[in-house]
Amino acid sequence: TNVQTFERLTLRGDDGVWHRKLMRKIDIDMTRILSVLKDQKIEHGHSHSANFCLKFFRDKDGNIDRFRDPQLYLIDFDEAYVKTTE
């Protein structure tokens, strides 16, 4: 499995518009992920921004495919637990 742990995004020209749209999409997706966990009564324990990871889709040349939204993942569930109601 090929895992990329870090990718630097360099912005040039109209990339700023793409970057702003991407950041809004990430904010929406982070909220959705945390909402689903809350609905399932799962407490992550430390769901700060550093525990969210992006996986970018690639074009045929291996470059980031800016026409497809990246997948966002919440990681590091070592402190997670299920809330119980008493």
Short mmCIF file of N, CA and C in Angstrom, two decimals:
data_model
loop_
_atom_site.label_atom_id
_atom_site.label_comp_id
_atom_site.label_asym_id
_atom_site.label_seq_id
_atom_site.Cartn_x
_atom_site.Cartn_y
_atom_site.Cartn_z
N THR A 1 0.83 -1.19 0.00
CA THR A 1 0.00 0.00 0.00
C THR A 1 0.87 1.24 0.00
N ASN A 2 0.58 2.15 -0.87
CA ASN A 2 1.31 3.41 -0.97
C ASN A 2 0.55 4.47 -0.18
N VAL A 3 1.12 4.93 0.91
CA VAL A 3 0.48 5.93 1.75
C VAL A 3 1.29 7.21 1.71
N GLN A 4 0.65 8.30 1.37
CA GLN A 4 1.31 9.60 1.41
C GLN A 4 0.92 10.27 2.71
N THR A 5 1.89 10.63 3.51
CA THR A 5 1.59 11.22 4.80
C THR A 5 1.58 12.74 4.74
N PHE A 6 2.16 13.33 3.73
CA PHE A 6 2.19 14.79 3.65
C PHE A 6 2.31 15.21 2.20
N GLU A 7 1.56 16.20 1.86
CA GLU A 7 1.68 16.75 0.51
C GLU A 7 1.57 18.26 0.63
N ARG A 8 2.51 18.95 0.09
CA ARG A 8 2.49 20.41 0.11
C ARG A 8 1.70 20.90 -1.10
N LEU A 9 0.73 21.75 -0.82
CA LEU A 9 -0.05 22.34 -1.90
C LEU A 9 0.51 23.72 -2.18
N THR A 10 1.02 23.91 -3.37
CA THR A 10 1.51 25.22 -3.74
C THR A 10 0.41 25.94 -4.50
N LEU A 11 0.14 27.17 -4.11
CA LEU A 11 -0.94 27.93 -4.72
C LEU A 11 -0.36 28.92 -5.72
N ARG A 12 -0.98 28.97 -6.87
CA ARG A 12 -0.55 29.92 -7.90
C ARG A 12 -1.78 30.31 -8.72
N GLY A 13 -1.84 31.54 -9.12
CA GLY A 13 -2.94 32.02 -9.97
C GLY A 13 -4.30 31.76 -9.36
N ASP A 14 -5.15 31.02 -10.09
CA ASP A 14 -6.51 30.74 -9.64
C ASP A 14 -6.57 29.66 -8.57
N ASP A 15 -5.42 29.12 -8.16
CA ASP A 15 -5.40 28.09 -7.12
C ASP A 15 -5.99 28.62 -5.81
N GLY A 16 -5.89 29.93 -5.57
CA GLY A 16 -6.45 30.49 -4.35
C GLY A 16 -7.94 30.26 -4.24
N VAL A 17 -8.64 30.37 -5.36
CA VAL A 17 -10.09 30.10 -5.38
C VAL A 17 -10.33 28.63 -5.07
N TRP A 18 -9.59 27.74 -5.72
CA TRP A 18 -9.72 26.31 -5.46
C TRP A 18 -9.44 26.01 -3.99
N HIS A 19 -8.40 26.63 -3.44
CA HIS A 19 -8.03 26.38 -2.05
C HIS A 19 -9.13 26.84 -1.10
N ARG A 20 -9.72 28.00 -1.33
CA ARG A 20 -10.81 28.48 -0.47
C ARG A 20 -12.01 27.54 -0.53
N LYS A 21 -12.36 27.07 -1.72
CA LYS A 21 -13.47 26.12 -1.86
C LYS A 21 -13.14 24.82 -1.13
N LEU A 22 -11.91 24.37 -1.26
CA LEU A 22 -11.48 23.15 -0.58
C LEU A 22 -11.59 23.30 0.93
N MET A 23 -11.15 24.43 1.46
CA MET A 23 -11.20 24.64 2.91
C MET A 23 -12.65 24.67 3.40
N ARG A 24 -13.55 25.28 2.64
CA ARG A 24 -14.98 25.26 3.03
C ARG A 24 -15.51 23.84 3.02
N LYS A 25 -15.14 23.06 2.01
CA LYS A 25 -15.59 21.66 1.91
C LYS A 25 -15.06 20.86 3.08
N ILE A 26 -13.82 21.06 3.45
CA ILE A 26 -13.23 20.35 4.59
C ILE A 26 -13.98 20.69 5.87
N ASP A 27 -14.28 21.97 6.08
CA ASP A 27 -15.04 22.37 7.28
C ASP A 27 -16.39 21.68 7.34
N ILE A 28 -17.09 21.63 6.20
CA ILE A 28 -18.39 20.97 6.15
C ILE A 28 -18.25 19.49 6.45
N ASP A 29 -17.26 18.83 5.84
CA ASP A 29 -17.06 17.39 6.05
C ASP A 29 -16.66 17.08 7.49
N MET A 30 -15.83 17.93 8.09
CA MET A 30 -15.45 17.71 9.50
C MET A 30 -16.69 17.76 10.39
N THR A 31 -17.55 18.74 10.15
CA THR A 31 -18.78 18.87 10.92
C THR A 31 -19.67 17.65 10.74
N ARG A 32 -19.78 17.17 9.52
CA ARG A 32 -20.60 15.97 9.25
C ARG A 32 -20.05 14.74 9.97
N ILE A 33 -18.75 14.56 9.91
CA ILE A 33 -18.14 13.40 10.58
C ILE A 33 -18.40 13.45 12.08
N LEU A 34 -18.19 14.60 12.68
CA LEU A 34 -18.42 14.73 14.13
C LEU A 34 -19.89 14.57 14.48
N SER A 35 -20.77 15.01 13.60
CA SER A 35 -22.21 14.86 13.81
C SER A 35 -22.62 13.38 13.79
N VAL A 36 -22.07 12.64 12.85
CA VAL A 36 -22.37 11.20 12.76
C VAL A 36 -21.89 10.49 14.02
N LEU A 37 -20.68 10.82 14.47
CA LEU A 37 -20.18 10.21 15.71
C LEU A 37 -21.09 10.54 16.88
N LYS A 38 -21.51 11.78 16.97
CA LYS A 38 -22.40 12.20 18.06
C LYS A 38 -23.72 11.43 18.00
N ASP A 39 -24.29 11.30 16.79
CA ASP A 39 -25.53 10.55 16.62
C ASP A 39 -25.38 9.10 17.05
N GLN A 40 -24.18 8.55 16.84
CA GLN A 40 -23.91 7.16 17.20
C GLN A 40 -23.44 7.03 18.65
N LYS A 41 -23.42 8.16 19.37
CA LYS A 41 -22.99 8.22 20.77
C LYS A 41 -21.53 7.81 20.95
N ILE A 42 -20.71 8.17 19.97
CA ILE A 42 -19.29 7.87 20.03
C ILE A 42 -18.54 9.15 20.35
N GLU A 43 -17.74 9.13 21.39
CA GLU A 43 -16.88 10.26 21.75
C GLU A 43 -15.47 9.92 21.28
N HIS A 44 -14.95 10.73 20.40
CA HIS A 44 -13.62 10.48 19.82
C HIS A 44 -12.52 10.64 20.86
N GLY A 45 -12.64 11.66 21.69
CA GLY A 45 -11.65 11.89 22.73
C GLY A 45 -10.71 13.04 22.44
N HIS A 46 -10.36 13.23 21.17
CA HIS A 46 -9.48 14.33 20.78
C HIS A 46 -9.59 14.57 19.28
N SER A 47 -10.72 15.09 18.90
CA SER A 47 -11.02 15.28 17.47
C SER A 47 -10.57 16.66 16.97
N HIS A 48 -9.35 17.04 17.30
CA HIS A 48 -8.80 18.30 16.81
C HIS A 48 -8.39 18.15 15.34
N SER A 49 -8.11 19.27 14.71
CA SER A 49 -7.86 19.27 13.26
C SER A 49 -6.68 18.39 12.84
N ALA A 50 -5.70 18.18 13.71
CA ALA A 50 -4.55 17.35 13.34
C ALA A 50 -4.92 15.88 13.24
N ASN A 51 -6.10 15.49 13.72
CA ASN A 51 -6.54 14.11 13.61
C ASN A 51 -7.49 13.89 12.43
N PHE A 52 -7.55 14.86 11.53
CA PHE A 52 -8.27 14.70 10.27
C PHE A 52 -7.23 14.62 9.16
N CYS A 53 -7.42 13.68 8.26
CA CYS A 53 -6.47 13.49 7.15
C CYS A 53 -7.22 13.55 5.83
N LEU A 54 -6.57 14.08 4.82
CA LEU A 54 -7.12 14.14 3.48
C LEU A 54 -6.44 13.12 2.58
N LYS A 55 -7.25 12.50 1.73
CA LYS A 55 -6.70 11.64 0.68
C LYS A 55 -7.16 12.24 -0.64
N PHE A 56 -6.20 12.74 -1.41
CA PHE A 56 -6.51 13.35 -2.70
C PHE A 56 -6.59 12.28 -3.78
N PHE A 57 -7.51 12.48 -4.70
CA PHE A 57 -7.56 11.66 -5.90
C PHE A 57 -6.48 12.18 -6.84
N ARG A 58 -5.99 11.32 -7.72
CA ARG A 58 -4.89 11.65 -8.64
C ARG A 58 -5.34 11.51 -10.08
N ASP A 59 -4.75 12.34 -10.92
CA ASP A 59 -4.99 12.18 -12.36
C ASP A 59 -4.03 11.14 -12.91
N LYS A 60 -4.08 10.91 -14.20
CA LYS A 60 -3.26 9.85 -14.80
C LYS A 60 -1.76 10.11 -14.67
N ASP A 61 -1.38 11.36 -14.42
CA ASP A 61 0.03 11.70 -14.26
C ASP A 61 0.48 11.74 -12.80
N GLY A 62 -0.43 11.42 -11.90
CA GLY A 62 -0.09 11.40 -10.48
C GLY A 62 -0.25 12.73 -9.77
N ASN A 63 -0.79 13.72 -10.47
CA ASN A 63 -1.03 15.03 -9.85
C ASN A 63 -2.38 15.04 -9.15
N ILE A 64 -2.54 15.95 -8.19
CA ILE A 64 -3.83 16.07 -7.51
C ILE A 64 -4.91 16.40 -8.52
N ASP A 65 -6.00 15.62 -8.48
CA ASP A 65 -7.14 15.85 -9.35
C ASP A 65 -8.05 16.88 -8.68
N ARG A 66 -7.98 18.10 -9.14
CA ARG A 66 -8.74 19.20 -8.52
C ARG A 66 -10.20 19.19 -8.92
N PHE A 67 -10.61 18.27 -9.78
CA PHE A 67 -12.01 18.17 -10.17
C PHE A 67 -12.78 17.19 -9.28
N ARG A 68 -12.08 16.51 -8.41
CA ARG A 68 -12.72 15.57 -7.47
C ARG A 68 -12.39 15.99 -6.05
N ASP A 69 -13.42 16.01 -5.21
CA ASP A 69 -13.20 16.37 -3.81
C ASP A 69 -12.40 15.27 -3.12
N PRO A 70 -11.41 15.66 -2.32
CA PRO A 70 -10.64 14.65 -1.59
C PRO A 70 -11.49 14.00 -0.51
N GLN A 71 -11.08 12.84 -0.06
CA GLN A 71 -11.76 12.15 1.03
C GLN A 71 -11.15 12.61 2.35
N LEU A 72 -12.00 12.86 3.34
CA LEU A 72 -11.55 13.30 4.65
C LEU A 72 -11.78 12.18 5.64
N TYR A 73 -10.79 11.90 6.45
CA TYR A 73 -10.86 10.84 7.45
C TYR A 73 -10.53 11.40 8.82
N LEU A 74 -11.24 10.91 9.82
CA LEU A 74 -10.87 11.17 11.21
C LEU A 74 -10.10 9.96 11.69
N ILE A 75 -8.93 10.18 12.25
CA ILE A 75 -8.05 9.08 12.67
C ILE A 75 -7.82 9.14 14.17
N ASP A 76 -7.05 8.21 14.67
CA ASP A 76 -6.54 8.21 16.05
C ASP A 76 -7.67 8.03 17.07
N PHE A 77 -8.26 6.86 17.05
CA PHE A 77 -9.40 6.56 17.92
C PHE A 77 -8.97 5.88 19.23
N ASP A 78 -7.72 6.07 19.64
CA ASP A 78 -7.26 5.38 20.85
C ASP A 78 -7.95 5.86 22.13
N GLU A 79 -8.51 7.06 22.12
CA GLU A 79 -9.22 7.57 23.29
C GLU A 79 -10.74 7.54 23.12
N ALA A 80 -11.21 6.91 22.05
CA ALA A 80 -12.64 6.89 21.76
C ALA A 80 -13.39 5.95 22.69
N TYR A 81 -14.64 6.29 22.94
CA TYR A 81 -15.51 5.43 23.73
C TYR A 81 -16.96 5.70 23.35
N VAL A 82 -17.83 4.75 23.69
CA VAL A 82 -19.25 4.90 23.45
C VAL A 82 -19.89 5.47 24.70
N LYS A 83 -20.65 6.56 24.52
CA LYS A 83 -21.33 7.17 25.65
C LYS A 83 -22.52 6.30 26.05
N THR A 84 -22.68 6.11 27.31
CA THR A 84 -23.85 5.38 27.80
C THR A 84 -24.77 6.32 28.54
N THR A 85 -26.04 6.10 28.40
CA THR A 85 -27.01 6.92 29.13
C THR A 85 -27.43 6.17 30.37
N GLU A 86 -27.43 6.87 31.47
CA GLU A 86 -27.79 6.24 32.72
C GLU A 86 -29.05 6.83 33.28
#
